[in-house]
Tab-separated table of C-alpha atoms and ligand atoms in Angstrom:
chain	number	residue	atom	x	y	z
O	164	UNK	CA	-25.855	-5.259	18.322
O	165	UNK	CA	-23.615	-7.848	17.565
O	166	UNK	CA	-22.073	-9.914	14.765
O	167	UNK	CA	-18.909	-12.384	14.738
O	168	UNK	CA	-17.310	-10.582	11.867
O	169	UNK	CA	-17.336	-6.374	11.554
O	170	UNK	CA	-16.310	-5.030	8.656
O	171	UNK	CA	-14.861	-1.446	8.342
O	172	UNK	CA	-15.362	-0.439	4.031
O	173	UNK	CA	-17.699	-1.613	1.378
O	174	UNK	CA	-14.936	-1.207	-1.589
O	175	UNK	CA	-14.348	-4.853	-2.792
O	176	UNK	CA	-12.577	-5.926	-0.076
O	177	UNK	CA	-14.856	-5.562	2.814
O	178	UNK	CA	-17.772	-6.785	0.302
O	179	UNK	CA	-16.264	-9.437	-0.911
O	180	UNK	CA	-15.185	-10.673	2.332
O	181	UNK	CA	-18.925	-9.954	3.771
O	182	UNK	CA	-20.183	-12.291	0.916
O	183	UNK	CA	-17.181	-15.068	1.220
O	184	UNK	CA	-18.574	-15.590	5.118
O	185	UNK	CA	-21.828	-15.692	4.280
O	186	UNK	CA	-21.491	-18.586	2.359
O	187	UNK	CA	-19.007	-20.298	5.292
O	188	UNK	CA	-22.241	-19.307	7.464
O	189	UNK	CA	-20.168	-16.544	9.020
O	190	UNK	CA	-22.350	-13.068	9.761
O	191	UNK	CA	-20.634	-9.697	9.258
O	192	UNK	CA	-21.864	-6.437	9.273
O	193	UNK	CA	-20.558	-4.148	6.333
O	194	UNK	CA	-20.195	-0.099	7.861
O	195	UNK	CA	-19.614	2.354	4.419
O	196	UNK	CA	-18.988	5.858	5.288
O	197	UNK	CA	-19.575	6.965	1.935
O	198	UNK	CA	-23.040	6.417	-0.249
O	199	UNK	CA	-24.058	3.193	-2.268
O	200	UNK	CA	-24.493	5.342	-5.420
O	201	UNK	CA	-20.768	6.854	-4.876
O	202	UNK	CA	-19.227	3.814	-4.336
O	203	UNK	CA	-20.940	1.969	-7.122
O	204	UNK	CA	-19.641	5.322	-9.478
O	205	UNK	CA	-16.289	5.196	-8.216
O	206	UNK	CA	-13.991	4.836	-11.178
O	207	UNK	CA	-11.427	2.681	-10.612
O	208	UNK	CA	-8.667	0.109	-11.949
O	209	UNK	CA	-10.470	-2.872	-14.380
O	210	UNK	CA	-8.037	-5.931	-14.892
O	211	UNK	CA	-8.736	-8.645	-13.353
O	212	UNK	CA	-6.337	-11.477	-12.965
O	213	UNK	CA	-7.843	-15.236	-13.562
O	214	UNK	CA	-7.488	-15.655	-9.484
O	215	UNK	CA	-9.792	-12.900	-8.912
O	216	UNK	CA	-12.446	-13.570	-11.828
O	217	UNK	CA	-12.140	-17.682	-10.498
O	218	UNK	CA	-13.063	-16.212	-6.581
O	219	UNK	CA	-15.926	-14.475	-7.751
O	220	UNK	CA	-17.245	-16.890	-10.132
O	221	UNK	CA	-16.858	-19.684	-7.897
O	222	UNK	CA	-18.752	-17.393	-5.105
O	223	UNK	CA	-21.699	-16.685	-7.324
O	224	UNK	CA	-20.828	-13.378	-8.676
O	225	UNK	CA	-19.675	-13.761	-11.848
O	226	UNK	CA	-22.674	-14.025	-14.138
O	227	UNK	CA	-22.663	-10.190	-15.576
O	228	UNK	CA	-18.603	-10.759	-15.345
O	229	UNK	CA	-18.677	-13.462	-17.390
O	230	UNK	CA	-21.117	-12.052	-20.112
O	231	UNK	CA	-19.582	-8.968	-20.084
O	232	UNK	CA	-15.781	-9.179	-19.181
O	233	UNK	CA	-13.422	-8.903	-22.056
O	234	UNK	CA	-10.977	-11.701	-22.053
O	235	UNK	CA	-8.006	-10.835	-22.921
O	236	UNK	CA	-4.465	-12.748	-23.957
O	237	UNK	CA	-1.931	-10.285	-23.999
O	238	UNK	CA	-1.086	-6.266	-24.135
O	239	UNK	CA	1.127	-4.284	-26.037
O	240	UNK	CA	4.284	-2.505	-25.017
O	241	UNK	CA	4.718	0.527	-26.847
O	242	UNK	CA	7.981	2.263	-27.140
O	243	UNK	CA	10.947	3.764	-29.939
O	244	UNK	CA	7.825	3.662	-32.707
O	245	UNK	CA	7.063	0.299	-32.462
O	246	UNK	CA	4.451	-1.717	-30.828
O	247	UNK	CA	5.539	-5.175	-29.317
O	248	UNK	CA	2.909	-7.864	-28.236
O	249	UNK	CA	3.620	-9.473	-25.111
O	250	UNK	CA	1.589	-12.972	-26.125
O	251	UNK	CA	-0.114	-14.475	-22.720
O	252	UNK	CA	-1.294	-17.576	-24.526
O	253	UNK	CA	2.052	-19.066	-25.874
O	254	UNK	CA	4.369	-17.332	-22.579
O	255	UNK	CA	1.801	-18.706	-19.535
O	256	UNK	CA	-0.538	-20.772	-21.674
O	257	UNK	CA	-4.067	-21.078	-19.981
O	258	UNK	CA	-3.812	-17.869	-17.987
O	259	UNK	CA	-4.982	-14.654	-19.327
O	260	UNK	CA	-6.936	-11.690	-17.696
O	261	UNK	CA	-10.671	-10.233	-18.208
O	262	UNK	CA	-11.457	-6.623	-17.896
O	263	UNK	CA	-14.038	-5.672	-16.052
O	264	UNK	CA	-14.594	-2.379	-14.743
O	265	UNK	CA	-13.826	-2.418	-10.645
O	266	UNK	CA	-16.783	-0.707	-9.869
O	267	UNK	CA	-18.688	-3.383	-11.803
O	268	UNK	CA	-17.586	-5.573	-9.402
O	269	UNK	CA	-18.785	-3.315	-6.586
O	270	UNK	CA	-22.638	-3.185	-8.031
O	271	UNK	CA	-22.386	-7.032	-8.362
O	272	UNK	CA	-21.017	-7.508	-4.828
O	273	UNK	CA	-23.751	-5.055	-3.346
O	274	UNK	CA	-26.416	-6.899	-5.190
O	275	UNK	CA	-25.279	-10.178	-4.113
O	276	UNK	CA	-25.050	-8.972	-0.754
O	277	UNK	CA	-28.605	-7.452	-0.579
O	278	UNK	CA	-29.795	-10.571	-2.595
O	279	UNK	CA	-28.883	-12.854	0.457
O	280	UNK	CA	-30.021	-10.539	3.123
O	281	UNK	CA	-27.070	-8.859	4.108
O	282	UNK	CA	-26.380	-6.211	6.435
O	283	UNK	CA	-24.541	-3.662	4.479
O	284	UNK	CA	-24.945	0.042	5.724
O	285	UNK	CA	-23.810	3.061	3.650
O	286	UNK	CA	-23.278	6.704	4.936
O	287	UNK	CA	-22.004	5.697	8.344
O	288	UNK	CA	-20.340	8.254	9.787
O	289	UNK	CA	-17.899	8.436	13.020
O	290	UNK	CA	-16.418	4.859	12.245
O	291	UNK	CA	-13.919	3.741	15.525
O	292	UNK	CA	-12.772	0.390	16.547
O	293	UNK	CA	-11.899	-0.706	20.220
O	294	UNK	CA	-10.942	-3.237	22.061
O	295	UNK	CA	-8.453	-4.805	19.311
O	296	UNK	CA	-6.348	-6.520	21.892
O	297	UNK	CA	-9.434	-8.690	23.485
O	298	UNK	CA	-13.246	-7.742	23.511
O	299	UNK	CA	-13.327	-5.981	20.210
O	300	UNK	CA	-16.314	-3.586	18.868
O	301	UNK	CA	-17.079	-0.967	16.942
O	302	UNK	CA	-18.900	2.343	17.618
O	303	UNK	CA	-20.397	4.691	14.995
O	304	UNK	CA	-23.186	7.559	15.213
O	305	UNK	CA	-24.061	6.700	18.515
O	306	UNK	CA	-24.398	2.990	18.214
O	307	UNK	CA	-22.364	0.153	19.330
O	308	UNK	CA	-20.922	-3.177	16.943
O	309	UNK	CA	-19.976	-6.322	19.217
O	310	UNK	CA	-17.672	-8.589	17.532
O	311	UNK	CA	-14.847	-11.284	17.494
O	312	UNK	CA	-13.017	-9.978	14.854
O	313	UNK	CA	-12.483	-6.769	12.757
O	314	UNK	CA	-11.927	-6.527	9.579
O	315	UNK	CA	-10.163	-2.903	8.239
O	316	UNK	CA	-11.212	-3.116	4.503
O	317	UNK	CA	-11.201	0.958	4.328
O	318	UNK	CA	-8.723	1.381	2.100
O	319	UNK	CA	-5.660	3.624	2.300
O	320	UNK	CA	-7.482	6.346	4.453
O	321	UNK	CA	-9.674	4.413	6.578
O	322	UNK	CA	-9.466	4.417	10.265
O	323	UNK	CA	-8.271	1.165	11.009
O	324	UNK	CA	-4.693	1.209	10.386
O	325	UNK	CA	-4.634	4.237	12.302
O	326	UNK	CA	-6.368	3.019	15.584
O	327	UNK	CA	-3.695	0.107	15.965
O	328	UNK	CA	-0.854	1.644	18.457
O	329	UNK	CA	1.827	3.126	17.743
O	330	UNK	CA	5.157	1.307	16.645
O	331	UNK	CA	3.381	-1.741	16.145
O	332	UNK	CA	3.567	-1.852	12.567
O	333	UNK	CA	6.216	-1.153	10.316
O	334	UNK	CA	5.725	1.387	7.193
O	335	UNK	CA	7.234	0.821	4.073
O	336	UNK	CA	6.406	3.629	1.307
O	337	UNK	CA	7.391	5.605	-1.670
O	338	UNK	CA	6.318	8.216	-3.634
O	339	UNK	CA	6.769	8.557	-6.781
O	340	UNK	CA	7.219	12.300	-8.539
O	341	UNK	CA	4.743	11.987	-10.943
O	342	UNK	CA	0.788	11.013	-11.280
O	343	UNK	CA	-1.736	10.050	-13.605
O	344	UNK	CA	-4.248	11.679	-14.914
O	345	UNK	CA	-7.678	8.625	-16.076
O	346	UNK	CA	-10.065	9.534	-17.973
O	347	UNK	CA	-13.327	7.693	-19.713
O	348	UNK	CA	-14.770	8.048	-22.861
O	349	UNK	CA	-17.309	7.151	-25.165
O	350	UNK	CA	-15.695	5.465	-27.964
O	351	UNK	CA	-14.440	2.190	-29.402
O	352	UNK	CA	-11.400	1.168	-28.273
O	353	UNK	CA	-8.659	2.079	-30.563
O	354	UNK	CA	-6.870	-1.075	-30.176
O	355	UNK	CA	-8.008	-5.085	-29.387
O	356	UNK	CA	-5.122	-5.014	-26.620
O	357	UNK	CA	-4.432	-2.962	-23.765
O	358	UNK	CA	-1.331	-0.834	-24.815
O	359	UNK	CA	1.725	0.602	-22.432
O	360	UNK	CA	3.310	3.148	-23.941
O	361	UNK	CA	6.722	5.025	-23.058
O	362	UNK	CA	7.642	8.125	-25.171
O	363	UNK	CA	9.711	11.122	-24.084
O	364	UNK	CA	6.779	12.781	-23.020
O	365	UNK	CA	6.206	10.633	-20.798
O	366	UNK	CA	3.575	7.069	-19.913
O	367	UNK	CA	0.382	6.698	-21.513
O	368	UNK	CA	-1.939	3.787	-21.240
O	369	UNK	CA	-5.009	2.500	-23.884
O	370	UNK	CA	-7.766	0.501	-21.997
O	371	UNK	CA	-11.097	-0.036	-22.361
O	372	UNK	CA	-14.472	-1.145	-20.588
O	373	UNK	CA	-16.695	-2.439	-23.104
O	374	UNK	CA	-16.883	-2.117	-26.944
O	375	UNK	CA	-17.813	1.476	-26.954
O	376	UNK	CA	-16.258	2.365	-23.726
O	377	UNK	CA	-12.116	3.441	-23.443
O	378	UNK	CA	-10.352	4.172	-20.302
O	379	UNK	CA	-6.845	6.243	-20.704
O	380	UNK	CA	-4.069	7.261	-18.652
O	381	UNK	CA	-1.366	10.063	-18.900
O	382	UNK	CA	1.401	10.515	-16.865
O	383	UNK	CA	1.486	14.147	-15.733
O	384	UNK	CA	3.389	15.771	-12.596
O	385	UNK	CA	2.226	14.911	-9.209
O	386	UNK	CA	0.695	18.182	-8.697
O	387	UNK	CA	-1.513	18.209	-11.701
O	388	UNK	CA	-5.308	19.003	-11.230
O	389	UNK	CA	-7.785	18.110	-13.237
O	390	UNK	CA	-8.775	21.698	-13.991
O	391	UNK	CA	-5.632	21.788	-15.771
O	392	UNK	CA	-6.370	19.664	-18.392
O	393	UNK	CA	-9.745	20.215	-20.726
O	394	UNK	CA	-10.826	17.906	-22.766
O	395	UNK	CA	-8.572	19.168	-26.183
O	396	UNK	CA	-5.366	18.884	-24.305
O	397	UNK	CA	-6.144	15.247	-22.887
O	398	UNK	CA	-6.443	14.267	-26.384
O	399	UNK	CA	-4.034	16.101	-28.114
O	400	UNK	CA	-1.435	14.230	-25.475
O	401	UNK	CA	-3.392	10.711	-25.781
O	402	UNK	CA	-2.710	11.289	-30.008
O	403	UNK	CA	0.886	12.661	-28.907
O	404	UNK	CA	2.006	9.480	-26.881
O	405	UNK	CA	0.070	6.856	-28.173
O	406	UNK	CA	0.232	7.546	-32.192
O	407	UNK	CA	4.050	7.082	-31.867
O	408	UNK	CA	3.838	3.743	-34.656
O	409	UNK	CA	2.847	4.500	-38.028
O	410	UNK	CA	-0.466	3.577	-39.099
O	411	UNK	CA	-1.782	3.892	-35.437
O	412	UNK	CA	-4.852	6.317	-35.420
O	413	UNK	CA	-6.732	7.195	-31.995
O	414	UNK	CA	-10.169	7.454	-31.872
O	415	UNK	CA	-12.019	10.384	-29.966
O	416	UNK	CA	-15.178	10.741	-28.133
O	417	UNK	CA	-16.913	12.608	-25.390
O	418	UNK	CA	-14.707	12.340	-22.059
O	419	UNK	CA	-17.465	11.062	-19.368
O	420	UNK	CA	-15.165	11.346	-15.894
O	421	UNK	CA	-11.611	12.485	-15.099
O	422	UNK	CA	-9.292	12.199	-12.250
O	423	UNK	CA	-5.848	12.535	-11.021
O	424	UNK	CA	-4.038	9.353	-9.145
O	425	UNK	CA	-1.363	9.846	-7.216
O	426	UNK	CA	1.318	7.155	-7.483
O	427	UNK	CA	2.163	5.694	-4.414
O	428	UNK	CA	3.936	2.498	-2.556
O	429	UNK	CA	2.828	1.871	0.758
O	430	UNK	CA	3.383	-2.003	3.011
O	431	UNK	CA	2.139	-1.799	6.741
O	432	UNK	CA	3.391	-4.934	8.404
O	433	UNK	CA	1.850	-7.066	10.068
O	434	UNK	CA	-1.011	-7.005	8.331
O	435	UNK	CA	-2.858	-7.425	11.667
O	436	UNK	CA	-2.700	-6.523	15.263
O	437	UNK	CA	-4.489	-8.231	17.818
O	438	UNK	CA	-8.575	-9.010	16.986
O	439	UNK	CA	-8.077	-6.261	13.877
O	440	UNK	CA	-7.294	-7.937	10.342
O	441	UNK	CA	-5.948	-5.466	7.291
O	442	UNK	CA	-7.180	-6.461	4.028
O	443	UNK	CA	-6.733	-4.559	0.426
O	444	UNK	CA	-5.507	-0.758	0.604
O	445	UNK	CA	-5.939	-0.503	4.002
O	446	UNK	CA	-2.784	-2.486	4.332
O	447	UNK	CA	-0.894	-1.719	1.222
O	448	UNK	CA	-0.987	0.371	-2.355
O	449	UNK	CA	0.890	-0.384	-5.441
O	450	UNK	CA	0.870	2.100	-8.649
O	451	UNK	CA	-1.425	0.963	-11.055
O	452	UNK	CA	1.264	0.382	-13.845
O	453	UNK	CA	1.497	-3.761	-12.628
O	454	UNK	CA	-2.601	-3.605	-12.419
O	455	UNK	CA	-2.431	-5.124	-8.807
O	456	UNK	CA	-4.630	-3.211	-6.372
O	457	UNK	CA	-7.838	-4.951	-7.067
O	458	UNK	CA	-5.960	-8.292	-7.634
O	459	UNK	CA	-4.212	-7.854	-3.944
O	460	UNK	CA	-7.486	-6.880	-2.059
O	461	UNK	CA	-9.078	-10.478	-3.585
O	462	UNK	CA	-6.099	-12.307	-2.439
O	463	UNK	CA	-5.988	-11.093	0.816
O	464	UNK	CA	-9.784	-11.875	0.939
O	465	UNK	CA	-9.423	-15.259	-0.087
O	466	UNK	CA	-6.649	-15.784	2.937
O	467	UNK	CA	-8.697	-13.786	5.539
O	468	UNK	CA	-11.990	-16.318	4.906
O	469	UNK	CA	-9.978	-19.357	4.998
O	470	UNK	CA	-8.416	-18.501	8.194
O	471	UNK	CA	-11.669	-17.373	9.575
O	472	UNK	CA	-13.776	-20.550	8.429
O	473	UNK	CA	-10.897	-22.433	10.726
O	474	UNK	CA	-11.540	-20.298	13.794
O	475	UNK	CA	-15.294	-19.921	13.507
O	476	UNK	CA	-16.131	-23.899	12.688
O	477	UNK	CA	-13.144	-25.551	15.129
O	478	UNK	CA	-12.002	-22.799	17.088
O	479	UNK	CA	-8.140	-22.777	15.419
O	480	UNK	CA	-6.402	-19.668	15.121
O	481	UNK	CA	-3.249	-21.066	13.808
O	482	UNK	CA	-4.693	-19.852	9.791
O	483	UNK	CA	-5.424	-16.076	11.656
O	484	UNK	CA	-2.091	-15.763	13.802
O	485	UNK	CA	0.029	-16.758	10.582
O	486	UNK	CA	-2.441	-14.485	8.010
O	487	UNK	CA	-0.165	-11.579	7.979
O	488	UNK	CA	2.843	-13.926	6.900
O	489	UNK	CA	0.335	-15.755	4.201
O	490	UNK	CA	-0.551	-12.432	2.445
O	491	UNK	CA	3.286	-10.141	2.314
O	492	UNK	CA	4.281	-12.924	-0.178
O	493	UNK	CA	2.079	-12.231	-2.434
O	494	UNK	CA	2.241	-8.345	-1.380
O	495	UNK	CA	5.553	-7.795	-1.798
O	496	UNK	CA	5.971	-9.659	-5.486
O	497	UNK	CA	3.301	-7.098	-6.302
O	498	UNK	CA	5.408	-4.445	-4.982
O	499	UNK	CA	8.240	-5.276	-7.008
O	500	UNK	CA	6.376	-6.107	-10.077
O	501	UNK	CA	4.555	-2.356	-9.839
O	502	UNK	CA	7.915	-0.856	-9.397
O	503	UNK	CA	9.432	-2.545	-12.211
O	504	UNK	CA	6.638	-1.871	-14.908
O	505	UNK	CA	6.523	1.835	-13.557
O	506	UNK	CA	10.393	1.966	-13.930
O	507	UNK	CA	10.627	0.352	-17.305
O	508	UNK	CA	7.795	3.142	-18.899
O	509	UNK	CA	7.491	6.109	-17.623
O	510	UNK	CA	9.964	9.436	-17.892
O	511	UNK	CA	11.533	10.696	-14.454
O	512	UNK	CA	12.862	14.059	-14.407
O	513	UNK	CA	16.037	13.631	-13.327
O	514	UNK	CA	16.986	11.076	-15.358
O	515	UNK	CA	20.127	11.680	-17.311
O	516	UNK	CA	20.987	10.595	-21.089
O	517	UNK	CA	22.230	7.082	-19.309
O	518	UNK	CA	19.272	6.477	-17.404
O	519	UNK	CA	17.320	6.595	-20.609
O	520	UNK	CA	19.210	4.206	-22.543
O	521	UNK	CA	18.971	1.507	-19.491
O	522	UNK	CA	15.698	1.727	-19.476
O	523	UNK	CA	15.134	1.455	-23.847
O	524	UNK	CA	17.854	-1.211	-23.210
O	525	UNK	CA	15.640	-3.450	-20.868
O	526	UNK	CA	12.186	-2.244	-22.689
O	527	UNK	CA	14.383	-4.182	-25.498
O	528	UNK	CA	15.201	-6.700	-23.655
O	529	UNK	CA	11.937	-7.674	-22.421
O	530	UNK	CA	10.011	-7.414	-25.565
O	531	UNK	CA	12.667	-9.822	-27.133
O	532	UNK	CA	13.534	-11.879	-25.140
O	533	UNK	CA	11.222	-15.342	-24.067
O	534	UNK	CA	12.574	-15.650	-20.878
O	535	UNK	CA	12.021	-11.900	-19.878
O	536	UNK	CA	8.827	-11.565	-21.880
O	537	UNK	CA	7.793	-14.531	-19.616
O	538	UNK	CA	8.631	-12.712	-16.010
O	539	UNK	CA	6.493	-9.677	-17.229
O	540	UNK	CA	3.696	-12.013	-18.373
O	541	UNK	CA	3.809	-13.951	-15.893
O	542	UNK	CA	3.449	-11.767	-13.146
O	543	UNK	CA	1.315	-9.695	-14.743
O	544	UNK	CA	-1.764	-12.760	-15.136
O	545	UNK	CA	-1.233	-12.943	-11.321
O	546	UNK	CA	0.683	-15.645	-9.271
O	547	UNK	CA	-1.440	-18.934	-8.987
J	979	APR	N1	-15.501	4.363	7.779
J	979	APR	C1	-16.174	3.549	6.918
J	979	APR	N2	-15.751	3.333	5.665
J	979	APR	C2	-14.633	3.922	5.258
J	979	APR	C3	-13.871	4.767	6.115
J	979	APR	C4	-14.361	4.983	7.419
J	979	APR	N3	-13.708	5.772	8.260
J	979	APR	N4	-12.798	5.212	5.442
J	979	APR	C5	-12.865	4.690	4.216
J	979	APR	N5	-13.977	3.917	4.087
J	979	APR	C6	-14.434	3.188	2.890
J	979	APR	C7	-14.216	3.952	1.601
J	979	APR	O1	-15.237	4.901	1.369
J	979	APR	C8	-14.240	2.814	0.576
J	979	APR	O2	-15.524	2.572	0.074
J	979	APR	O3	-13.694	2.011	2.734
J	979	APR	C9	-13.750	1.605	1.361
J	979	APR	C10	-12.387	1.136	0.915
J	979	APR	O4	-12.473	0.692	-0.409
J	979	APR	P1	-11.273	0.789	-1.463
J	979	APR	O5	-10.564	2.067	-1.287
J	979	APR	O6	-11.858	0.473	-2.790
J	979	APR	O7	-10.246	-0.347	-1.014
J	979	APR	P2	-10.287	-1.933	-1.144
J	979	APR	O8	-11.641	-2.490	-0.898
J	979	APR	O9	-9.139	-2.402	-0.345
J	979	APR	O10	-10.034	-2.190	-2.682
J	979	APR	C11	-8.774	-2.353	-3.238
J	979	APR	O11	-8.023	-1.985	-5.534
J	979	APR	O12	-7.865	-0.938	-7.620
J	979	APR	C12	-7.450	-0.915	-6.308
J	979	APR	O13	-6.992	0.953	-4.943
J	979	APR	C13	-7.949	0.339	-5.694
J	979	APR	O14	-9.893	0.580	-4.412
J	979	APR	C14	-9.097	-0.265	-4.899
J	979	APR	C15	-8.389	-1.404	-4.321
J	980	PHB	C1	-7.678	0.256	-16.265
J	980	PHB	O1	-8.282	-0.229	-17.243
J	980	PHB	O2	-8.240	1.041	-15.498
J	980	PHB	C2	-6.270	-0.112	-16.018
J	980	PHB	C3	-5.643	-1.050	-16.821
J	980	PHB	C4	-4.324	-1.390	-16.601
J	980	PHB	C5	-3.612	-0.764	-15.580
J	980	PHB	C6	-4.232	0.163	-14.764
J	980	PHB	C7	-5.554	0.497	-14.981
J	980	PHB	O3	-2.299	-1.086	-15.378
């Protein structure tokens, strides 16, 4: 069998990538070692910056995005007792960001995919990749994948980053001593905005998937399991963090899914080696406090097909040899940005009495200030 591109993960990355060459005229083959029904149910992140909603709009899978995304122009940082608006439309007029469920934009990929005719194959198991350096394929259950480029879209676990030699690429990571603990339920969002809170007992975040859908997040300690937490605690610490400003009143409902995240920093450079490309968590992870993974994987997507289109219509690899260097921009600002919005709101157990006022200092700071407001904002709709 063979194809020009192979693609290692159906997670948005590899899918979106799949359906980016298709319309360049490019065939891929998409290898999933998990099921289509797990990865459609996977629950995962859900803003999306304007960047990412413009890529898949503008590649035809934004219809169900569009009608039901929710648009929206700012958030709330909560923190002291008071809630503070961070205002997207007068700080970075014209850019806002829609939320949309990630694994929305899995089913929409998958359909799009299957729509056009697409070679996407699910339970695959025994995923390896060869021949990076020249004559690359992949091999799996027994068969064999010819191809002129690989593309390791398999996330943070995958097998790609592993099969490239070792002390090619250089690791950059940190872990951070706490987790959190997501959770879905069915009621109506509490709030219009999505709302970051701080309080001494630590991070909790409002947001939502539809008008009768919330998501939430508590910070709890990096061992936590879910078994620790039934449904009357979750909500008992949800009321605890998040009714911290008068008049503020949570609404409850039936908890549909649970999980713990770990929060974790993680840069492999290059973001290539040889015929194999890195796109998305394969190549890097950012905590979810910035709302970047998603965001990342598209941008890295969007650089991958250009530089692809180049070498499979005229033969140039200059886009592909400098790809790497065209993503860790981007990357790295994300880095940063996750690290500050992580550092500014949650608690860290050995801070000291000091620590805390810094951090109420610059939660002060950048709630009244333009010019700070404006960095946060900024960064947070997503670079151009
Ligand atoms: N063989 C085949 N597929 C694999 C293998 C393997 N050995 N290992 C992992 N996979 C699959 C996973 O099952 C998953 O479906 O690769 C896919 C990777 O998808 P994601 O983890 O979703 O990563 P990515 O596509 O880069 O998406 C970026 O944004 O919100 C963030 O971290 C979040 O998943 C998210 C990411
Ligand atoms: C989510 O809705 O899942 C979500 C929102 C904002 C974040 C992280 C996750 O920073």
């Amino acid at each position: 069998m063979r194809t020009q591109v192979g693609i290692i993960g159906a997670g948005p990355a590899g899918l979106l990538l799949s359906h980016l060459l298709h319309l360049r005229g490019i065939s891929s083959v998409v290898l999933e070692k998990r099921g289509r029904d797990y990865v459609e149910r996977r629950v995962r992140a859900g803003v999306l910056e304007q960047g990412t909603v413009d890529t898949l709009v503008e590649a035809g899978v934004g219809e169900r995005l569009r009608r039901e995304g929710l648009p929206h122009h700012g958030i709330e940082l909560r923190y002291g007792g008071a809630g503070h608006r961070i205002p997207f439309e007068k700080l970075v007029p014209g850019r806002s960001i829609t939320v949309y469920g990630q694994q929305e934009v899995v089913k929409d990929l998958i359909a799009a995919r299957l729509a056009a005719g697409g070679d996407v194959r699910f339970e695959i198991e025994d995923v390896a990749v060869h021949g990076l350096e020249s004559e690359p394929y992949v091999t799996f259950g027994g068969e064999r994948l010819d191809c002129e480029v690989i593309a390791g879209c398999d996330g943070f676990h995958g097998v790609s980053r592993p099969s490239i030699p070792e002390g090619v690429l250089s690791v950059f990571e940190r872990e951070y001593p706490f987790a959190w603990l997501g959770i879905l339920a069915k009621v109506a969002p509490s709030s219009e905005e999505l709302i970051y809170t701080r309080t001494e007992r630590g991070f909790a975040l409002h947001s939502m998937r539809s008008p009768t859908v919330s998501r939430f997040y508590l910070q709890v300690p990096a061992d936590a399991r879910v078994e620790d937490w039934p449904d009357e605690r979750i909500w008992a610490e949800l009321r605890a963090r998040l009714e911290s400003v008068p008049g503020f009143t949570l609404g409850t409902g039936e908890i549909t899914e649970k999980g713990v995240t770990p929060m974790r920093a993680f840069v492999a450079e290059p973001m290539q080696y040889g015929r194999l490309y890195l796109a998305g968590d394969a190549a890097h992870i950012v905590p979810p406090t910035g709302a970047k993974g998603l965001n990342l994987a598209v941008a890295d997507v969007r650089v991958l097909t250009e530089a692809l289109a180049a070498y499979f219509g005229h033969g140039s690899a200059e886009l592909l040899d400098g790809y790497s260097e065209a993503c860790l921009r981007r990357v790295w600002r994300a880095q940063h940005f996750s690290w500050w919005m992580t550092t500014l709101l949650h608690t860290f157990e050995d801070d000291d009495p000091y620590g805390r006022r810094l951090q109420m200092s610059y939660l002060e700071y950048v709630t009244s200030s333009e010019a700070a407001a404006t960095t946060l904002a900024e960064n947070y709709v997503g670079l151009p």
